[in-house]
XYZ file of C-alpha atoms in Angstrom:
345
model
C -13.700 67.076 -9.891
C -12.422 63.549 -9.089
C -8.512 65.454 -9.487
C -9.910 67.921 -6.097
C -8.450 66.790 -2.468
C -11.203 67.225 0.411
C -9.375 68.497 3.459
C -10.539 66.041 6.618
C -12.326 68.883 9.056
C -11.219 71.627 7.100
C -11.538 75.134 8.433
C -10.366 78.419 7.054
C -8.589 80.236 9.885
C -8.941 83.823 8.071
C -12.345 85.536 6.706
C -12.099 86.878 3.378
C -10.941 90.204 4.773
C -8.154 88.745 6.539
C -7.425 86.583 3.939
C -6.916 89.890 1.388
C -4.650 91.346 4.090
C -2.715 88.420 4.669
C -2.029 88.120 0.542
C -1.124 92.357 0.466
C 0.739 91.322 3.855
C 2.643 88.104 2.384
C 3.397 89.453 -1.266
C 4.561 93.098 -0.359
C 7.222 91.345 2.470
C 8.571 88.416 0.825
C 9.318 90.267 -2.452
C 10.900 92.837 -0.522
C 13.408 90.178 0.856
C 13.554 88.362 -2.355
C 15.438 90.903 -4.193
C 17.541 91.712 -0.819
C 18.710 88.504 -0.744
C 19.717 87.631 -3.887
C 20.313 91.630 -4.901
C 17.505 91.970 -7.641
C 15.488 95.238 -8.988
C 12.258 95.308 -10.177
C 11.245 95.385 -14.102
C 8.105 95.411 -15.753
C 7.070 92.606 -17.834
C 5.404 91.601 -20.810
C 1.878 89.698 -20.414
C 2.291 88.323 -24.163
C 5.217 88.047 -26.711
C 5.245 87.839 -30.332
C 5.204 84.333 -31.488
C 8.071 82.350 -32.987
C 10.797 84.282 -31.695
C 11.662 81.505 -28.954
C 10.825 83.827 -26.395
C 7.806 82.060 -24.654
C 8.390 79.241 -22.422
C 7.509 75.700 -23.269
C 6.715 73.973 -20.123
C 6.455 70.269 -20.799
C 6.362 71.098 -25.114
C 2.643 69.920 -25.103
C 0.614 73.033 -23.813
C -0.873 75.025 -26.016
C -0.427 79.149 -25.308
C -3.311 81.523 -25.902
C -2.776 83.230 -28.738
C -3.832 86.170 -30.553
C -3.871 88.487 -34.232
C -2.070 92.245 -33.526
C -4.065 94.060 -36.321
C -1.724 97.113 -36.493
C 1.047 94.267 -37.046
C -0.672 92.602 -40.043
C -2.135 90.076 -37.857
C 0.731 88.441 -36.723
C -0.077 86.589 -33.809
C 0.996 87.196 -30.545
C 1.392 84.556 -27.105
C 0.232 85.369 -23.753
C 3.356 83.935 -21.952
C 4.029 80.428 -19.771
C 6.315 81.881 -17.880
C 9.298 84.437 -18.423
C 12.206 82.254 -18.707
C 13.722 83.314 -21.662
C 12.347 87.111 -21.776
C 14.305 87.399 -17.962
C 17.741 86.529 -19.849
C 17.335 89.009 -22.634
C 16.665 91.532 -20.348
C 19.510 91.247 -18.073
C 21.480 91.921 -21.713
C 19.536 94.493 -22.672
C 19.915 96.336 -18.754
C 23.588 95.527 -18.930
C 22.713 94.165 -14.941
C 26.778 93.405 -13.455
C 27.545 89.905 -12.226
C 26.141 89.054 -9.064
C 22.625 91.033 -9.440
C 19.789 90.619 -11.201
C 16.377 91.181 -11.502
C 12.548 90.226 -10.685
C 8.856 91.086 -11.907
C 5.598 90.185 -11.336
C 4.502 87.246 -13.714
C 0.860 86.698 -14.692
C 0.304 84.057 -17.423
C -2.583 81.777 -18.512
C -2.231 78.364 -19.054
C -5.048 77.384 -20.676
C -4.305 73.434 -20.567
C -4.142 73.245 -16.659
C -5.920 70.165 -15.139
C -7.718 72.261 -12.492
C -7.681 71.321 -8.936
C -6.746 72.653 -5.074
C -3.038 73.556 -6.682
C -3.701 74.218 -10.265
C -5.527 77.295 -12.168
C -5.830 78.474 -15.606
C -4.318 81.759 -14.045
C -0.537 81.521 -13.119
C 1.039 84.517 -10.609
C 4.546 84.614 -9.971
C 7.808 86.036 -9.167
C 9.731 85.886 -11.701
C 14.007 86.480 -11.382
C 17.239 86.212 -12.751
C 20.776 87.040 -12.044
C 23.801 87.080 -13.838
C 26.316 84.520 -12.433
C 30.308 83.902 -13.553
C 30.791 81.070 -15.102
C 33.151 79.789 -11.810
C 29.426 79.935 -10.508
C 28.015 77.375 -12.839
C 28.025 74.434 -9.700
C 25.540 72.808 -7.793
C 27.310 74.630 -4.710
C 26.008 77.869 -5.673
C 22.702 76.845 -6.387
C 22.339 75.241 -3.618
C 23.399 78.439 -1.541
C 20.700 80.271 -3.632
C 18.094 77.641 -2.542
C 18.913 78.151 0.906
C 18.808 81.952 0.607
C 15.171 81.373 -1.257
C 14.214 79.199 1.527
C 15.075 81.696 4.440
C 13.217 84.578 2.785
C 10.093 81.976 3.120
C 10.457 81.113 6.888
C 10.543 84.914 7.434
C 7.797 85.569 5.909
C 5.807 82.517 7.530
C 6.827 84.187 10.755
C 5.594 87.158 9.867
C 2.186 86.155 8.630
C 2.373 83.925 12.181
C 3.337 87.310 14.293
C 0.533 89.066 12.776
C -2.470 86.206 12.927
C -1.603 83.746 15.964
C -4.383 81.714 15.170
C -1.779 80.539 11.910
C 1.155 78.200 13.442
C 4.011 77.888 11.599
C 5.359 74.326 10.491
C 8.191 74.742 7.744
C 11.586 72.953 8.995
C 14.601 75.424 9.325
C 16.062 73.445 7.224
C 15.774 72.315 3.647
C 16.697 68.586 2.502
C 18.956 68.339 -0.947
C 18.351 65.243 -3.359
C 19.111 63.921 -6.202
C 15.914 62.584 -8.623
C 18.241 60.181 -9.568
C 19.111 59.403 -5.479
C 14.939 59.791 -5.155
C 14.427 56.856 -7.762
C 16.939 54.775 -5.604
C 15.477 55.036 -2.719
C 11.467 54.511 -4.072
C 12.212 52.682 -7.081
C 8.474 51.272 -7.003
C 6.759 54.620 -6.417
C 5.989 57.052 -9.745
C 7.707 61.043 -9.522
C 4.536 62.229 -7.553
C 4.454 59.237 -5.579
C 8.433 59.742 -4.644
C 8.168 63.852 -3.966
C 5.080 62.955 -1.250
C 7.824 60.433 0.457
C 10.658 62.562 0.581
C 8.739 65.620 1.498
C 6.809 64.077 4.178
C 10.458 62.449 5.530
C 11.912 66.057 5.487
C 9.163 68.937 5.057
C 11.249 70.907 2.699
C 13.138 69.930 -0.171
C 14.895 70.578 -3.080
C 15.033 68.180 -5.591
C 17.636 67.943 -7.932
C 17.988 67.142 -11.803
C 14.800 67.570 -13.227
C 14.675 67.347 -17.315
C 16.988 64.306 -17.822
C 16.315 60.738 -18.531
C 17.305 58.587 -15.081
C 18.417 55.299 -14.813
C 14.877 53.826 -15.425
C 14.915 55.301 -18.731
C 12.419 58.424 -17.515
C 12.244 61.745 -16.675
C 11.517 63.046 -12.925
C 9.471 65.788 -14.508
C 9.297 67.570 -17.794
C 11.629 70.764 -18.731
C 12.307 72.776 -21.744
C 15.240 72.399 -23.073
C 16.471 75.993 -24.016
C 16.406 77.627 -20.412
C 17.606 75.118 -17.148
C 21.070 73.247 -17.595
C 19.725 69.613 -16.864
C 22.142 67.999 -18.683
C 25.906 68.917 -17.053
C 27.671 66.948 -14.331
C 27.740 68.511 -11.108
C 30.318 67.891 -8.605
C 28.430 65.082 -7.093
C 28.828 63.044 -10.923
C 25.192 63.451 -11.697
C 23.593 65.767 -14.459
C 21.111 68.355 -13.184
C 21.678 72.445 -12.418
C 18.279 72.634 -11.647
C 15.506 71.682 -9.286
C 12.454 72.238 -7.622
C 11.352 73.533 -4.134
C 8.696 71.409 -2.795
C 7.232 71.477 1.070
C 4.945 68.790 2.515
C 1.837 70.617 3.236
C -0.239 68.895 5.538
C -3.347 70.384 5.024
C -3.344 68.490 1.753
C -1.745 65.623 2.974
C 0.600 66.206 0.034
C 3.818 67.582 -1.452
C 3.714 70.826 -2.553
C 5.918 73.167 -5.214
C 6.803 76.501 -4.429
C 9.311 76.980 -6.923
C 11.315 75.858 -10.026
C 14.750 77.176 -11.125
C 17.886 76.598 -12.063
C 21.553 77.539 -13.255
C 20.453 78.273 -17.580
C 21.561 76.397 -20.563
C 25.243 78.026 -21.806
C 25.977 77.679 -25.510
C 27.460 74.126 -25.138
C 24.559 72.432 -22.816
C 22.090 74.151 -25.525
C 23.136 72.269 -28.097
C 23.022 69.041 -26.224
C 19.847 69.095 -24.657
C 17.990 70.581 -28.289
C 19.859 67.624 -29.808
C 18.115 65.322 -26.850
C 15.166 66.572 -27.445
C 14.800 66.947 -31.014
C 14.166 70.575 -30.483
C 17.309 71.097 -32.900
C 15.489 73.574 -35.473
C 15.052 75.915 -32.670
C 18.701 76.938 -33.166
C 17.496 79.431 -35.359
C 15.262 81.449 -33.644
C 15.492 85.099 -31.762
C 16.473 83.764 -28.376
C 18.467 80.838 -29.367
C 20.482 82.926 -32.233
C 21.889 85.151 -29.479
C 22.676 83.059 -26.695
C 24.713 80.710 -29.008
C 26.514 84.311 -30.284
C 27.102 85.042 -26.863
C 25.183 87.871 -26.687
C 23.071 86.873 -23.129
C 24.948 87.035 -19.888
C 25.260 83.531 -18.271
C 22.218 83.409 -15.526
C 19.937 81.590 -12.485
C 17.075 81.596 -12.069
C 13.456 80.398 -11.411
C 10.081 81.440 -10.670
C 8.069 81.668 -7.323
C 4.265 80.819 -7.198
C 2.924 84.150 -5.580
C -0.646 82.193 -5.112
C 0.936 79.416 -3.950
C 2.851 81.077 -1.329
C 0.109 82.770 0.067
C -1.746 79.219 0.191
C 0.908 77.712 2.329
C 1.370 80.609 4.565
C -2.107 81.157 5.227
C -3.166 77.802 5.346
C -5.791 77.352 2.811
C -7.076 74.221 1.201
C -7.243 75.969 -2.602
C -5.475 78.116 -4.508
C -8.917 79.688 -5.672
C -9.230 81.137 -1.994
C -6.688 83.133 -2.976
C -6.815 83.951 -6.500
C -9.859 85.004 -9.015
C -10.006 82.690 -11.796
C -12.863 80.112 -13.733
C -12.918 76.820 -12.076
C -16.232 74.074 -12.993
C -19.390 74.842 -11.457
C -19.103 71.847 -9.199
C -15.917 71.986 -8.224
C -17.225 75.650 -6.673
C -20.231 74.031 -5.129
C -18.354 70.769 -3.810
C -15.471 73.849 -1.966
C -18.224 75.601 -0.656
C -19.597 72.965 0.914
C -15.591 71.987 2.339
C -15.773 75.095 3.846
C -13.350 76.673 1.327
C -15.331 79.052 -0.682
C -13.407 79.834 -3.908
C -13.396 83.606 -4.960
């Protein structure tokens, strides 16, 4: 409870019909211009994956996946998935998808180690993608193009969702800010990661923050990453490690920074190796995934995932992400919403 924001004079500006047809509205447009901007097709994905094939993703290395015995396998135990990081790549080999396309699904995981508040829920909806990229591509140029492709698929959408409920104004910037975590530290060198993203945000509205996984100059990391799926470890052209990032918005219903999105131009055979040797993580060389991307078997790739209940949030200007989604939250958080005027479902 003490983790949940209050809203000052919060109002919902949707019922809970509305609010259903605004999500249908939201997630049946934005998906649609998704995969027409960065040229994706649908797949179907898996809601668990065997375990110790290297498949899952890892998040931060300290949350524990919900697992379970497969009798008809012996009992071997299977993982309801983090994300779909790694699965994406081995299915862009497996589809034989071209260079310059890719694909996207419809991610539902459970993260059973969530600290629950207005942002975070044991259940975790998102789109998924991933595209196969040259290796020319492999530059903080072309992910920053895909960023800003990402980012006008959003500000169409939020004018759609505005066209269709006037009541909702819109207040994204046209524009998305680029920075450095390393340039963020600079600049806020007394303020923690969370402290820095509610700055810069607030300064710009939308942002993109660059080089998450890597130590910087203070000896710690911006934010946790894996380190067998974004490249946080090679130079870009602006002489600082990172082919990754985060989208984040200042929302100011929360009074707060805000991530839409993570992703990132994926670990080739040579940053593998560096960042499992950074991390310790070197035993993982071994395993399903890791075995065939260091034989060259997966396609070099970007991609990310995009928070499907978090999008709707934003764009319909609720103060929890349990307005929008069904999921378990404490008995008092429910009571203390309720009485916010944010009633979770």
């Amino acid at each position: 409870m003490s983790k949940l924001i209050k809203p000052k004079d919060y109002k919902a500006l949707l019922d809970l019909r509305q609010t259903e047809q605004g999500i249908k509205l939201i997630k049946e447009f934005f998906q649609l211009n998704l995969s027409t901007e960065l040229r994706l097709r649908r797949v179907t994905a898996p809601l668990f994956v065997l375990k110790g094939l290297g498949i899952n993703d890892d998040l931060n290395g300290v949350e524990r996946p919900v697992t379970f015995p497969i009798k008809d396998l012996g009992d071997a135990r299977a993982e309801v998935v983090h994300s779909l990081a790694k699965w994406k790549r081995l299915t862009l080999a497996e589809y034989h998808v071209e260079n310059g396309y890719g694909v996207y699904t419809d991610m539902n995981a459970i993260r059973a180690d969530e600290e629950l508040d207005n942002l975070h829920s044991l259940y975790v909806d998102q789109w998924d993608w991933e595209a196969v990229i040259s290796r020319e591509q492999r530059t903080l140029s072309f992910l920053k193009s895909v960023v800003e492709r990402i980012y006008a698929a959003i500000l169409r959408t939020e004018y759609l969702v505005c066209e269709t409920y006037p009541q909702i104004k819109p207040f994204l910037p046209e524009k998305i800010h680029f920075i450095h975590s390393e340039d963020l530290l600079q600049m806020y060198p007394d303020k923690s990661p969370k402290e820095r993203e509610d700055a810069i945000c607030e300064k710009y509205g939308a942002v993109f923050i660059i080089g998450i996984g890597g130590k910087l100059s203070n000896g710690e990391k911006h934010d946790g990453r894996a380190p067998d799926y974004d490249d946080w470890s090679t130079m870009a052209e602006n002489g600082k490690p990172g082919l990754n990032g985060d989208i984040l918005i200042w929302y100011p219903i929360l009074g707060r920074s805000f991530e839409l999105s993570s992703m990132g131009i994926r670990v080739d055979k040579e940053s593998l190796l560096k960042q499992l040797a950074l991390e310790n993580k070197e035993d993982r060389k071994t395993l399903y995934f890791h075995e065939r991307l260091l034989s060259d078997q997966l396609p070099l790739s970007i991609g990310g995932g995009i928070g499907q209940s978090r999008l709707c949030m934003v764009l319909l200007h609720k103060g929890h992400v349990g307005e929008i989604q069904a999921s378990i939250w404490p008995e008092d958080m429910r009571k203390e919403c309720e009485k916010l005027g944010m009633p979770l479902i």
